[in-house]
PDB file of C-alpha atoms in Angstrom:
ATOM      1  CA  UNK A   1       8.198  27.680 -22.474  1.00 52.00           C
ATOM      2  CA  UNK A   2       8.369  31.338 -23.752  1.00 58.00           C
ATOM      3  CA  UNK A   3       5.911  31.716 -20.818  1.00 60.00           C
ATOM      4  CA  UNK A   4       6.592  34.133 -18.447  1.00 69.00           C
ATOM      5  CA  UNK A   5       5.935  32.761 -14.555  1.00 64.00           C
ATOM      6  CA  UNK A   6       3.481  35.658 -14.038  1.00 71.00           C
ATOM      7  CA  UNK A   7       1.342  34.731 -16.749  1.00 75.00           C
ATOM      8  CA  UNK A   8       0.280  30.584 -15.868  1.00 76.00           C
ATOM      9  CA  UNK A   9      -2.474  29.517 -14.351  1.00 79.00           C
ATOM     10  CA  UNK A  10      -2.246  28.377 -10.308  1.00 79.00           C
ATOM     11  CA  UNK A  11      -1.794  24.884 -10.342  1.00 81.00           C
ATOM     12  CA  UNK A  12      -4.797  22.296  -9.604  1.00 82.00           C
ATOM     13  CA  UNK A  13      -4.325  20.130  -6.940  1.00 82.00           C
ATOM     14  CA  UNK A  14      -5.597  16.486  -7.256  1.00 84.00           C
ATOM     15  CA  UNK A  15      -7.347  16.674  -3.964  1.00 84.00           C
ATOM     16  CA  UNK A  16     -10.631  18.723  -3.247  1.00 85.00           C
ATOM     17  CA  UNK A  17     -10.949  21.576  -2.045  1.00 83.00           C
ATOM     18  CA  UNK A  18     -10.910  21.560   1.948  1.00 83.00           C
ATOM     19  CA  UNK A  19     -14.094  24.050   3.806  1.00 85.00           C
ATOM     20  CA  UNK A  20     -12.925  26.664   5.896  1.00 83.00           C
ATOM     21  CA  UNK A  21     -13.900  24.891   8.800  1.00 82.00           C
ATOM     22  CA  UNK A  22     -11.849  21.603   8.530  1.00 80.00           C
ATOM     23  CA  UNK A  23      -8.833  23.930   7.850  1.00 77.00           C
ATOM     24  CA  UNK A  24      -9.436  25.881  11.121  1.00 77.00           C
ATOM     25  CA  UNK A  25      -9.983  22.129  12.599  1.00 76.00           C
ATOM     26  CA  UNK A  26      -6.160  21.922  11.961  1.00 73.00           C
ATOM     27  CA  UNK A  27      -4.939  24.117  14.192  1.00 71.00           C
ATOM     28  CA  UNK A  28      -7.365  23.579  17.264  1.00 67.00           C
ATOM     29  CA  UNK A  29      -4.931  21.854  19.009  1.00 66.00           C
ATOM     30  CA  UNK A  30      -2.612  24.194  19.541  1.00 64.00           C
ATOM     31  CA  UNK A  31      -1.352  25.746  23.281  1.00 65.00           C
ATOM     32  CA  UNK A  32       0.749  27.930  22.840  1.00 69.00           C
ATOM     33  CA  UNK A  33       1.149  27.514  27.188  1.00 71.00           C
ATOM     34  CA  UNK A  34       1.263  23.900  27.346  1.00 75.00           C
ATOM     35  CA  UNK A  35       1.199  23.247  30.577  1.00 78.00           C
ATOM     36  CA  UNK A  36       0.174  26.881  31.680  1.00 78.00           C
ATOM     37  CA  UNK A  37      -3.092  26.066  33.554  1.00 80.00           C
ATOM     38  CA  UNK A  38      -1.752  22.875  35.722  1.00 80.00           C
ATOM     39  CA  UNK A  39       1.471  25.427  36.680  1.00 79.00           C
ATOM     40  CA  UNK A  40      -0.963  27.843  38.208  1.00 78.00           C
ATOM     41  CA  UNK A  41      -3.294  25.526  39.365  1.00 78.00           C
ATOM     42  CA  UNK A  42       0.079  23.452  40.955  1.00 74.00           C
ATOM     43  CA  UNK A  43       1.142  26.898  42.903  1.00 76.00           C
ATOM     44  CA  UNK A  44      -2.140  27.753  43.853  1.00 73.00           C
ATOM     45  CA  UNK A  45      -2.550  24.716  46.105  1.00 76.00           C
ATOM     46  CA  UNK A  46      -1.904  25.157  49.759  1.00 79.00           C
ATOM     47  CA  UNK A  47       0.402  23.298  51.953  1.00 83.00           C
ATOM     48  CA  UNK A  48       0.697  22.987  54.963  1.00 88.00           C
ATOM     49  CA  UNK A  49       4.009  23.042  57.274  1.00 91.00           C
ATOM     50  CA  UNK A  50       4.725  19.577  59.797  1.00 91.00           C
ATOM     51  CA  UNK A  51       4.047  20.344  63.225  1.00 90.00           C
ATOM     52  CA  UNK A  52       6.753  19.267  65.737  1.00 92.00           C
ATOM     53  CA  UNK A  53       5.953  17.008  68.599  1.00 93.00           C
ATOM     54  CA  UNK A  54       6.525  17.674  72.401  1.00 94.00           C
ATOM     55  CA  UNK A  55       8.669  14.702  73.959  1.00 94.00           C
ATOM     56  CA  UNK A  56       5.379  13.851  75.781  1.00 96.00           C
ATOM     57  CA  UNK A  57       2.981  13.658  72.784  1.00 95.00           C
ATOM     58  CA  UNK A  58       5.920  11.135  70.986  1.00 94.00           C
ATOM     59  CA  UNK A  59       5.956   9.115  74.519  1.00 96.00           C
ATOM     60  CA  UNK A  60       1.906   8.910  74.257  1.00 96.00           C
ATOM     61  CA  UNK A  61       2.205   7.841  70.343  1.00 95.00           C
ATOM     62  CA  UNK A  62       4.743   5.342  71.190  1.00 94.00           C
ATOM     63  CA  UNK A  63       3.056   3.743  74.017  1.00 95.00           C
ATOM     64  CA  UNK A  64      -0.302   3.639  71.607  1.00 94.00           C
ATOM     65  CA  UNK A  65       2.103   1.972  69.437  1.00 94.00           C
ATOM     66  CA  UNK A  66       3.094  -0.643  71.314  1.00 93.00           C
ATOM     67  CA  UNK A  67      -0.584  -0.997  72.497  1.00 93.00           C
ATOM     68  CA  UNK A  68      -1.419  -1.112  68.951  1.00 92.00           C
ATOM     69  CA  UNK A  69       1.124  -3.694  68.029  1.00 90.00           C
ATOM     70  CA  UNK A  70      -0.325  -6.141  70.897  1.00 90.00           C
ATOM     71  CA  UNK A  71      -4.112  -5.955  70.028  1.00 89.00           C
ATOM     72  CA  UNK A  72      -3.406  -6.331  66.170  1.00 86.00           C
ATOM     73  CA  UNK A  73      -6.648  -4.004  66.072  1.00 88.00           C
ATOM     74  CA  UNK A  74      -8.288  -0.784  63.940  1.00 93.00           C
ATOM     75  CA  UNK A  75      -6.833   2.345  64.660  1.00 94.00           C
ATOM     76  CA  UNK A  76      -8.044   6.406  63.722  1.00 96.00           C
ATOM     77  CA  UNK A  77      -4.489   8.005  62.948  1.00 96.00           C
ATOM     78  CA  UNK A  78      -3.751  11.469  62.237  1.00 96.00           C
ATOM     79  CA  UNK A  79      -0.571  11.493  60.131  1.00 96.00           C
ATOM     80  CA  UNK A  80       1.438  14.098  58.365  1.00 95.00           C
ATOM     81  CA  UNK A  81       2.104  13.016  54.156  1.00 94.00           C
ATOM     82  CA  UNK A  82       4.900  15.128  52.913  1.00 92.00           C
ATOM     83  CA  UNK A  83       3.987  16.530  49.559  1.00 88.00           C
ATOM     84  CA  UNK A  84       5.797  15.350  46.050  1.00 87.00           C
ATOM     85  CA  UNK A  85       6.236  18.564  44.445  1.00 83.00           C
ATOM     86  CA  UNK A  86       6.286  20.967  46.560  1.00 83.00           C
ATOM     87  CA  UNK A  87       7.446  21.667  50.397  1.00 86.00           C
ATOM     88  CA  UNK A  88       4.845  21.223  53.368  1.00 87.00           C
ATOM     89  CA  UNK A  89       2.527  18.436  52.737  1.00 90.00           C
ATOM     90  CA  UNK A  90      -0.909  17.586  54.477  1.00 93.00           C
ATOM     91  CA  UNK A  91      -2.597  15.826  57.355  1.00 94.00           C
ATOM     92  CA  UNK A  92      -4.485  12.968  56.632  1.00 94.00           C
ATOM     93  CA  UNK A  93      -6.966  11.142  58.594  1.00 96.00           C
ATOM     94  CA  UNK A  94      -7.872   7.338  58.266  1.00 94.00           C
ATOM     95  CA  UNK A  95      -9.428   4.405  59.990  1.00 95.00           C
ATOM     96  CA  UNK A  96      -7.066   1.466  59.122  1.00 95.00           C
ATOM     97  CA  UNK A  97      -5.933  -2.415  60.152  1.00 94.00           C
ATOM     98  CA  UNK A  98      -3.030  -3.078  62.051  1.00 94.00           C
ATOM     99  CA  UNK A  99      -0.846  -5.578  59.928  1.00 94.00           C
ATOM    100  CA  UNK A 100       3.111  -4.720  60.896  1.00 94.00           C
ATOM    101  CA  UNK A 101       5.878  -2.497  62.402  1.00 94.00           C
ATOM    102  CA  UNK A 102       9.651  -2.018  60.658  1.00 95.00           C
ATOM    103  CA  UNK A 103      10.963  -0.918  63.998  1.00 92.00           C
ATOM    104  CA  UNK A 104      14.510  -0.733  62.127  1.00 95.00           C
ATOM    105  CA  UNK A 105      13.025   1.892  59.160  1.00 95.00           C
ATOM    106  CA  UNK A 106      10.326   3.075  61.562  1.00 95.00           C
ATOM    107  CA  UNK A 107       7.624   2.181  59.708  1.00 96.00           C
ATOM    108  CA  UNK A 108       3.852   1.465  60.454  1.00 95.00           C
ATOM    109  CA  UNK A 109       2.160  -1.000  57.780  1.00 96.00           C
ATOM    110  CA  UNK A 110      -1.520  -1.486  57.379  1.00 95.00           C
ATOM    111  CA  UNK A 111      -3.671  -4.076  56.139  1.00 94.00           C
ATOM    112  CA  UNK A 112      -5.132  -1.297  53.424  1.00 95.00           C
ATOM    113  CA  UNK A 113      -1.327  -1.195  51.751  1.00 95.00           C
ATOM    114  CA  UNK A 114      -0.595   2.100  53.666  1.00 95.00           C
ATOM    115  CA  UNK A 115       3.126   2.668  55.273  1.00 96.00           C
ATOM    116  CA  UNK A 116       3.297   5.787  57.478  1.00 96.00           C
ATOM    117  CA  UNK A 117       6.414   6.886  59.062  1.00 96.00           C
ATOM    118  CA  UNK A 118       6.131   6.595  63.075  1.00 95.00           C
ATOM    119  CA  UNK A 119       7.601  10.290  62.775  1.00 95.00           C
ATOM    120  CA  UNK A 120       4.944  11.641  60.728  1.00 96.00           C
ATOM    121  CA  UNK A 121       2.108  10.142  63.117  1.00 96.00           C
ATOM    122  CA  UNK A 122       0.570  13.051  65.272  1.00 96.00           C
ATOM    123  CA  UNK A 123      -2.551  11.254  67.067  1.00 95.00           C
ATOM    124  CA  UNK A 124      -3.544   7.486  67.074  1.00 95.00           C
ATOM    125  CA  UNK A 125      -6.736   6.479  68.667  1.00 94.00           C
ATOM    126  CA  UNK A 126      -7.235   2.698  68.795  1.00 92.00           C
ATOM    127  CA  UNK A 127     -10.598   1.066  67.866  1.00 90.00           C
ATOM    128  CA  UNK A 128     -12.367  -1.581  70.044  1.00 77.00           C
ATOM    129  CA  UNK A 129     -13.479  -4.797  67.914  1.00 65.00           C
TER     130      UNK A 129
END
């Protein structure tokens, strides 16, 4: 090997040659943000803040409650679901069946395997059969 280093021929590889094309392939998947686009889509969604009840609205709910809990019926409610990432939540709407209250927990169950917290309710309308 009196060879200088400078002076060999580039090795051959075994393998063929790979197009321009698969090698850019390689490095498609790349993001340098991972996770960029769902942060700014995340804190560009709007919340909204829970409204407090007067004494007399929660009397009204409570007595539709106990109505409610009598009849075993369909209900509209109007209830406030607290958001899980960030503070505020929405208002949600829904037609659901009657099925059980926790009065302990204070918890409305449905037939439709929805729990909403007697706190969070803001209007109940109750549905003839």
């Amino acid at each position: 090997m009196n060879e200088r280093w400078y002076t060999m021929d580039r090795p051959k590889s075994k393998y063929p040659k790979m197009s321009m094309l698969d090698r850019a392939a390689q490095f498609a998947p790349f993001a340098a943000l991972t996770g960029h686009k769902e942060a700014v889509i995340e804190q560009g969604r709007i919340t909204q803040e829970k409204r407090i009840l007067s004494n007399e609205e929660k009397l009204e709910i409570n007595e539709k409650i106990t109505e409610l809990m009598h009849l075993k019926s369909k209900c509209r409610i109007t209830y406030f679901e607290k958001d899980k990432t960030k503070s505020g939540g929405q208002y949600m709407e829904g037609v659901l069946s009657f099925k059980r209250i926790d009065e302990l927990n204070k918890v409305l169950y449905f037939k439709e395997n929805i729990q909403i917290q007697i706190d969070d309710i803001v209007d109940i309308e109750i549905l003839e059969q």
